[in-house]
């Protein structure tokens, strides 16, 4: 991997605090375009995106998971709807690829993102109903999007850093 690309990927961090600066529609479209071009198994593209800029709806969505509070503070929330029936067993994996493409594109444009999962299942069902997404589509993931604000002082409950490769990789040579 080229050093510039490695540095870009390695510098991506979850952003849970956002400035009040609005995100122009043109910039939202740019990150959605990056997600749209993500590869998928057999080119099924089993995802759809719902862009939420309504503060009341964002607040309601932020209550649908233990780690979804950041959705209320973001200027934009992108919901990721997935069709497992059309996408097969690869659908969730492919949707994750699309989410990562969206987050990397936003990062490249100076924005921050953070994914949120709607669990348990009834929270995912409520999220889908709130934005009029109907079966067979499911909404389990939302991504907050905006320009980062300074993180409040204090220690995060979330560990930082990455495990070294020798703890993550097992080699099998022939």
PDB file of C-alpha atoms in Angstrom:
ATOM      1  CA  UNK A   1       0.000   0.000   0.000  1.00  0.00           C
ATOM      2  CA  UNK A   2       1.351   3.416  -0.864  1.00  0.00           C
ATOM      3  CA  UNK A   3       2.421   5.491   2.129  1.00  0.00           C
ATOM      4  CA  UNK A   4      -0.101   8.255   1.407  1.00  0.00           C
ATOM      5  CA  UNK A   5      -3.001   5.786   1.203  1.00  0.00           C
ATOM      6  CA  UNK A   6      -1.856   3.948   4.337  1.00  0.00           C
ATOM      7  CA  UNK A   7      -1.618   7.249   6.196  1.00  0.00           C
ATOM      8  CA  UNK A   8      -5.118   8.245   5.036  1.00  0.00           C
ATOM      9  CA  UNK A   9      -6.655   4.946   6.167  1.00  0.00           C
ATOM     10  CA  UNK A  10      -4.693   4.930   9.435  1.00  0.00           C
ATOM     11  CA  UNK A  11      -5.781   8.484  10.273  1.00  0.00           C
ATOM     12  CA  UNK A  12      -9.516   7.738   9.971  1.00  0.00           C
ATOM     13  CA  UNK A  13     -11.077   8.090  13.419  1.00  0.00           C
ATOM     14  CA  UNK A  14     -14.632   7.983  14.685  1.00  0.00           C
ATOM     15  CA  UNK A  15     -15.985  11.490  15.217  1.00  0.00           C
ATOM     16  CA  UNK A  16     -18.716  11.844  17.832  1.00  0.00           C
ATOM     17  CA  UNK A  17     -18.576  15.620  18.276  1.00  0.00           C
ATOM     18  CA  UNK A  18     -19.513  17.928  15.421  1.00  0.00           C
ATOM     19  CA  UNK A  19     -19.322  21.636  14.668  1.00  0.00           C
ATOM     20  CA  UNK A  20     -22.586  23.432  13.899  1.00  0.00           C
ATOM     21  CA  UNK A  21     -21.308  24.079  10.372  1.00  0.00           C
ATOM     22  CA  UNK A  22     -23.782  22.805   7.771  1.00  0.00           C
ATOM     23  CA  UNK A  23     -22.510  20.282   5.231  1.00  0.00           C
ATOM     24  CA  UNK A  24     -23.230  21.466   1.681  1.00  0.00           C
ATOM     25  CA  UNK A  25     -25.417  19.136  -0.359  1.00  0.00           C
ATOM     26  CA  UNK A  26     -22.654  18.955  -2.980  1.00  0.00           C
ATOM     27  CA  UNK A  27     -20.276  17.471  -0.387  1.00  0.00           C
ATOM     28  CA  UNK A  28     -22.885  14.948   0.757  1.00  0.00           C
ATOM     29  CA  UNK A  29     -23.334  13.902  -2.869  1.00  0.00           C
ATOM     30  CA  UNK A  30     -19.561  13.433  -3.224  1.00  0.00           C
ATOM     31  CA  UNK A  31     -19.407  10.984  -0.317  1.00  0.00           C
ATOM     32  CA  UNK A  32     -22.524   9.171  -1.560  1.00  0.00           C
ATOM     33  CA  UNK A  33     -20.912   8.837  -4.999  1.00  0.00           C
ATOM     34  CA  UNK A  34     -17.883   7.188  -3.411  1.00  0.00           C
ATOM     35  CA  UNK A  35     -20.170   4.753  -1.594  1.00  0.00           C
ATOM     36  CA  UNK A  36     -22.167   4.089  -4.754  1.00  0.00           C
ATOM     37  CA  UNK A  37     -19.036   2.974  -6.593  1.00  0.00           C
ATOM     38  CA  UNK A  38     -18.140   0.394  -3.947  1.00  0.00           C
ATOM     39  CA  UNK A  39     -17.895  -3.121  -5.308  1.00  0.00           C
ATOM     40  CA  UNK A  40     -20.415  -5.772  -4.294  1.00  0.00           C
ATOM     41  CA  UNK A  41     -20.844  -9.493  -4.872  1.00  0.00           C
ATOM     42  CA  UNK A  42     -22.121 -10.038  -8.404  1.00  0.00           C
ATOM     43  CA  UNK A  43     -22.646  -6.243  -8.589  1.00  0.00           C
ATOM     44  CA  UNK A  44     -25.926  -6.568  -6.681  1.00  0.00           C
ATOM     45  CA  UNK A  45     -25.459  -3.246  -4.858  1.00  0.00           C
ATOM     46  CA  UNK A  46     -27.736  -4.357  -1.984  1.00  0.00           C
ATOM     47  CA  UNK A  47     -27.749  -0.947  -0.325  1.00  0.00           C
ATOM     48  CA  UNK A  48     -29.721   2.259  -0.421  1.00  0.00           C
ATOM     49  CA  UNK A  49     -28.983   5.475   1.448  1.00  0.00           C
ATOM     50  CA  UNK A  50     -31.377   7.739   3.348  1.00  0.00           C
ATOM     51  CA  UNK A  51     -29.960  11.193   4.132  1.00  0.00           C
ATOM     52  CA  UNK A  52     -31.459  12.770   7.258  1.00  0.00           C
ATOM     53  CA  UNK A  53     -30.990  16.475   7.989  1.00  0.00           C
ATOM     54  CA  UNK A  54     -34.058  16.821  10.220  1.00  0.00           C
ATOM     55  CA  UNK A  55     -32.875  17.462  13.809  1.00  0.00           C
ATOM     56  CA  UNK A  56     -36.012  16.000  15.395  1.00  0.00           C
ATOM     57  CA  UNK A  57     -35.675  12.770  13.450  1.00  0.00           C
ATOM     58  CA  UNK A  58     -31.948  12.615  14.194  1.00  0.00           C
ATOM     59  CA  UNK A  59     -32.708  12.939  17.923  1.00  0.00           C
ATOM     60  CA  UNK A  60     -35.270  10.114  17.701  1.00  0.00           C
ATOM     61  CA  UNK A  61     -32.778   7.907  15.844  1.00  0.00           C
ATOM     62  CA  UNK A  62     -30.098   8.650  18.457  1.00  0.00           C
ATOM     63  CA  UNK A  63     -32.250   6.900  21.071  1.00  0.00           C
ATOM     64  CA  UNK A  64     -32.292   3.574  19.171  1.00  0.00           C
ATOM     65  CA  UNK A  65     -29.036   2.091  20.375  1.00  0.00           C
ATOM     66  CA  UNK A  66     -26.591   2.163  23.232  1.00  0.00           C
ATOM     67  CA  UNK A  67     -23.965   3.899  21.082  1.00  0.00           C
ATOM     68  CA  UNK A  68     -26.148   6.016  18.782  1.00  0.00           C
ATOM     69  CA  UNK A  69     -26.173   9.281  20.796  1.00  0.00           C
ATOM     70  CA  UNK A  70     -23.788  11.000  18.350  1.00  0.00           C
ATOM     71  CA  UNK A  71     -26.518  10.939  15.682  1.00  0.00           C
ATOM     72  CA  UNK A  72     -28.337  13.772  17.480  1.00  0.00           C
ATOM     73  CA  UNK A  73     -25.347  16.136  17.225  1.00  0.00           C
ATOM     74  CA  UNK A  74     -24.359  15.506  13.603  1.00  0.00           C
ATOM     75  CA  UNK A  75     -25.407  17.916  10.856  1.00  0.00           C
ATOM     76  CA  UNK A  76     -26.163  14.888   8.640  1.00  0.00           C
ATOM     77  CA  UNK A  77     -27.092  11.267   9.313  1.00  0.00           C
ATOM     78  CA  UNK A  78     -26.885   8.709   6.519  1.00  0.00           C
ATOM     79  CA  UNK A  79     -28.916   5.561   7.063  1.00  0.00           C
ATOM     80  CA  UNK A  80     -27.778   2.448   5.283  1.00  0.00           C
ATOM     81  CA  UNK A  81     -30.653   0.239   4.124  1.00  0.00           C
ATOM     82  CA  UNK A  82     -29.706  -3.312   3.146  1.00  0.00           C
ATOM     83  CA  UNK A  83     -31.682  -5.862   1.150  1.00  0.00           C
ATOM     84  CA  UNK A  84     -30.477  -9.290   2.209  1.00  0.00           C
ATOM     85  CA  UNK A  85     -32.983 -11.042  -0.041  1.00  0.00           C
ATOM     86  CA  UNK A  86     -31.493  -9.471  -3.168  1.00  0.00           C
ATOM     87  CA  UNK A  87     -27.934  -9.330  -1.856  1.00  0.00           C
ATOM     88  CA  UNK A  88     -27.758 -12.828  -0.468  1.00  0.00           C
ATOM     89  CA  UNK A  89     -25.390 -13.815   2.283  1.00  0.00           C
ATOM     90  CA  UNK A  90     -22.920 -11.198   1.064  1.00  0.00           C
ATOM     91  CA  UNK A  91     -25.304  -8.263   1.609  1.00  0.00           C
ATOM     92  CA  UNK A  92     -24.142  -7.204   5.079  1.00  0.00           C
ATOM     93  CA  UNK A  93     -20.475  -7.515   4.102  1.00  0.00           C
ATOM     94  CA  UNK A  94     -21.067  -5.472   0.951  1.00  0.00           C
ATOM     95  CA  UNK A  95     -22.975  -2.826   2.913  1.00  0.00           C
ATOM     96  CA  UNK A  96     -20.033  -2.570   5.298  1.00  0.00           C
ATOM     97  CA  UNK A  97     -17.762  -1.972   2.336  1.00  0.00           C
ATOM     98  CA  UNK A  98     -20.066   0.831   1.143  1.00  0.00           C
ATOM     99  CA  UNK A  99     -20.097   2.369   4.623  1.00  0.00           C
ATOM    100  CA  UNK A 100     -16.294   2.327   4.781  1.00  0.00           C
ATOM    101  CA  UNK A 101     -16.071   3.940   1.330  1.00  0.00           C
ATOM    102  CA  UNK A 102     -18.451   6.677   2.470  1.00  0.00           C
ATOM    103  CA  UNK A 103     -16.465   7.279   5.668  1.00  0.00           C
ATOM    104  CA  UNK A 104     -13.102   7.381   3.872  1.00  0.00           C
ATOM    105  CA  UNK A 105     -14.472   9.798   1.260  1.00  0.00           C
ATOM    106  CA  UNK A 106     -15.823  12.083   3.990  1.00  0.00           C
ATOM    107  CA  UNK A 107     -12.474  11.921   5.795  1.00  0.00           C
ATOM    108  CA  UNK A 108     -10.700  12.912   2.596  1.00  0.00           C
ATOM    109  CA  UNK A 109     -12.957  15.983   2.399  1.00  0.00           C
ATOM    110  CA  UNK A 110     -12.157  17.040   5.970  1.00  0.00           C
ATOM    111  CA  UNK A 111     -15.312  15.655   7.542  1.00  0.00           C
ATOM    112  CA  UNK A 112     -15.759  13.255  10.399  1.00  0.00           C
ATOM    113  CA  UNK A 113     -18.028  10.227  10.623  1.00  0.00           C
ATOM    114  CA  UNK A 114     -19.057   7.595  13.110  1.00  0.00           C
ATOM    115  CA  UNK A 115     -21.172   4.492  12.510  1.00  0.00           C
ATOM    116  CA  UNK A 116     -24.013   3.542  14.833  1.00  0.00           C
ATOM    117  CA  UNK A 117     -25.765   0.175  14.944  1.00  0.00           C
ATOM    118  CA  UNK A 118     -29.463  -0.122  15.723  1.00  0.00           C
ATOM    119  CA  UNK A 119     -29.667  -3.099  18.083  1.00  0.00           C
ATOM    120  CA  UNK A 120     -31.569  -5.014  19.244  1.00  0.00           C
ATOM    121  CA  UNK A 121     -33.658  -5.907  16.195  1.00  0.00           C
ATOM    122  CA  UNK A 122     -36.709  -3.916  17.275  1.00  0.00           C
ATOM    123  CA  UNK A 123     -34.584  -0.735  17.213  1.00  0.00           C
ATOM    124  CA  UNK A 124     -33.613  -1.473  13.609  1.00  0.00           C
ATOM    125  CA  UNK A 125     -37.290  -1.994  12.771  1.00  0.00           C
ATOM    126  CA  UNK A 126     -38.212   1.310  14.430  1.00  0.00           C
ATOM    127  CA  UNK A 127     -35.466   3.143  12.524  1.00  0.00           C
ATOM    128  CA  UNK A 128     -36.752   1.749   9.225  1.00  0.00           C
ATOM    129  CA  UNK A 129     -40.335   2.797  10.018  1.00  0.00           C
ATOM    130  CA  UNK A 130     -39.211   6.316  10.971  1.00  0.00           C
ATOM    131  CA  UNK A 131     -37.795   6.866   7.470  1.00  0.00           C
ATOM    132  CA  UNK A 132     -40.398   4.853   5.529  1.00  0.00           C
ATOM    133  CA  UNK A 133     -38.044   2.022   4.557  1.00  0.00           C
ATOM    134  CA  UNK A 134     -40.078  -1.115   3.931  1.00  0.00           C
ATOM    135  CA  UNK A 135     -39.240  -4.823   3.791  1.00  0.00           C
ATOM    136  CA  UNK A 136     -37.244  -6.458   2.387  1.00  0.00           C
ATOM    137  CA  UNK A 137     -34.963  -3.491   3.199  1.00  0.00           C
ATOM    138  CA  UNK A 138     -33.555  -3.255   6.735  1.00  0.00           C
ATOM    139  CA  UNK A 139     -31.854  -0.351   8.466  1.00  0.00           C
ATOM    140  CA  UNK A 140     -29.298  -1.521  11.023  1.00  0.00           C
ATOM    141  CA  UNK A 141     -26.623   1.120  10.503  1.00  0.00           C
ATOM    142  CA  UNK A 142     -26.456   4.903  10.531  1.00  0.00           C
ATOM    143  CA  UNK A 143     -23.432   7.093   9.921  1.00  0.00           C
ATOM    144  CA  UNK A 144     -23.135  10.536  11.482  1.00  0.00           C
ATOM    145  CA  UNK A 145     -21.449  13.025   9.162  1.00  0.00           C
ATOM    146  CA  UNK A 146     -20.155  16.541   9.665  1.00  0.00           C
ATOM    147  CA  UNK A 147     -17.174  18.728  10.379  1.00  0.00           C
ATOM    148  CA  UNK A 148     -15.402  17.671  13.580  1.00  0.00           C
ATOM    149  CA  UNK A 149     -15.587  19.733  16.747  1.00  0.00           C
ATOM    150  CA  UNK A 150     -13.045  19.454  19.542  1.00  0.00           C
ATOM    151  CA  UNK A 151     -13.576  16.397  21.708  1.00  0.00           C
ATOM    152  CA  UNK A 152     -14.584  17.321  25.242  1.00  0.00           C
ATOM    153  CA  UNK A 153     -11.871  16.747  27.824  1.00  0.00           C
ATOM    154  CA  UNK A 154     -11.844  13.469  29.687  1.00  0.00           C
ATOM    155  CA  UNK A 155     -10.995   9.885  29.061  1.00  0.00           C
ATOM    156  CA  UNK A 156     -12.907   7.865  26.488  1.00  0.00           C
ATOM    157  CA  UNK A 157     -14.346   4.510  27.491  1.00  0.00           C
ATOM    158  CA  UNK A 158     -13.304   3.207  24.089  1.00  0.00           C
ATOM    159  CA  UNK A 159      -9.752   1.833  23.796  1.00  0.00           C
ATOM    160  CA  UNK A 160      -7.462   3.465  21.260  1.00  0.00           C
ATOM    161  CA  UNK A 161      -4.655   2.108  19.123  1.00  0.00           C
ATOM    162  CA  UNK A 162      -4.459  -1.031  17.020  1.00  0.00           C
ATOM    163  CA  UNK A 163      -3.232  -4.528  17.674  1.00  0.00           C
ATOM    164  CA  UNK A 164       0.099  -5.315  15.991  1.00  0.00           C
ATOM    165  CA  UNK A 165       0.025  -7.470  12.864  1.00  0.00           C
ATOM    166  CA  UNK A 166       1.709 -10.382  14.627  1.00  0.00           C
ATOM    167  CA  UNK A 167      -1.375 -10.632  16.866  1.00  0.00           C
ATOM    168  CA  UNK A 168      -3.805 -10.440  13.944  1.00  0.00           C
ATOM    169  CA  UNK A 169      -2.269 -12.567  11.203  1.00  0.00           C
ATOM    170  CA  UNK A 170      -1.485 -16.250  10.952  1.00  0.00           C
ATOM    171  CA  UNK A 171       0.608 -17.309   7.963  1.00  0.00           C
ATOM    172  CA  UNK A 172       0.231 -20.677   6.239  1.00  0.00           C
ATOM    173  CA  UNK A 173       2.846 -21.249   3.562  1.00  0.00           C
ATOM    174  CA  UNK A 174       2.909 -24.228   1.217  1.00  0.00           C
TER     175      UNK A 174
END
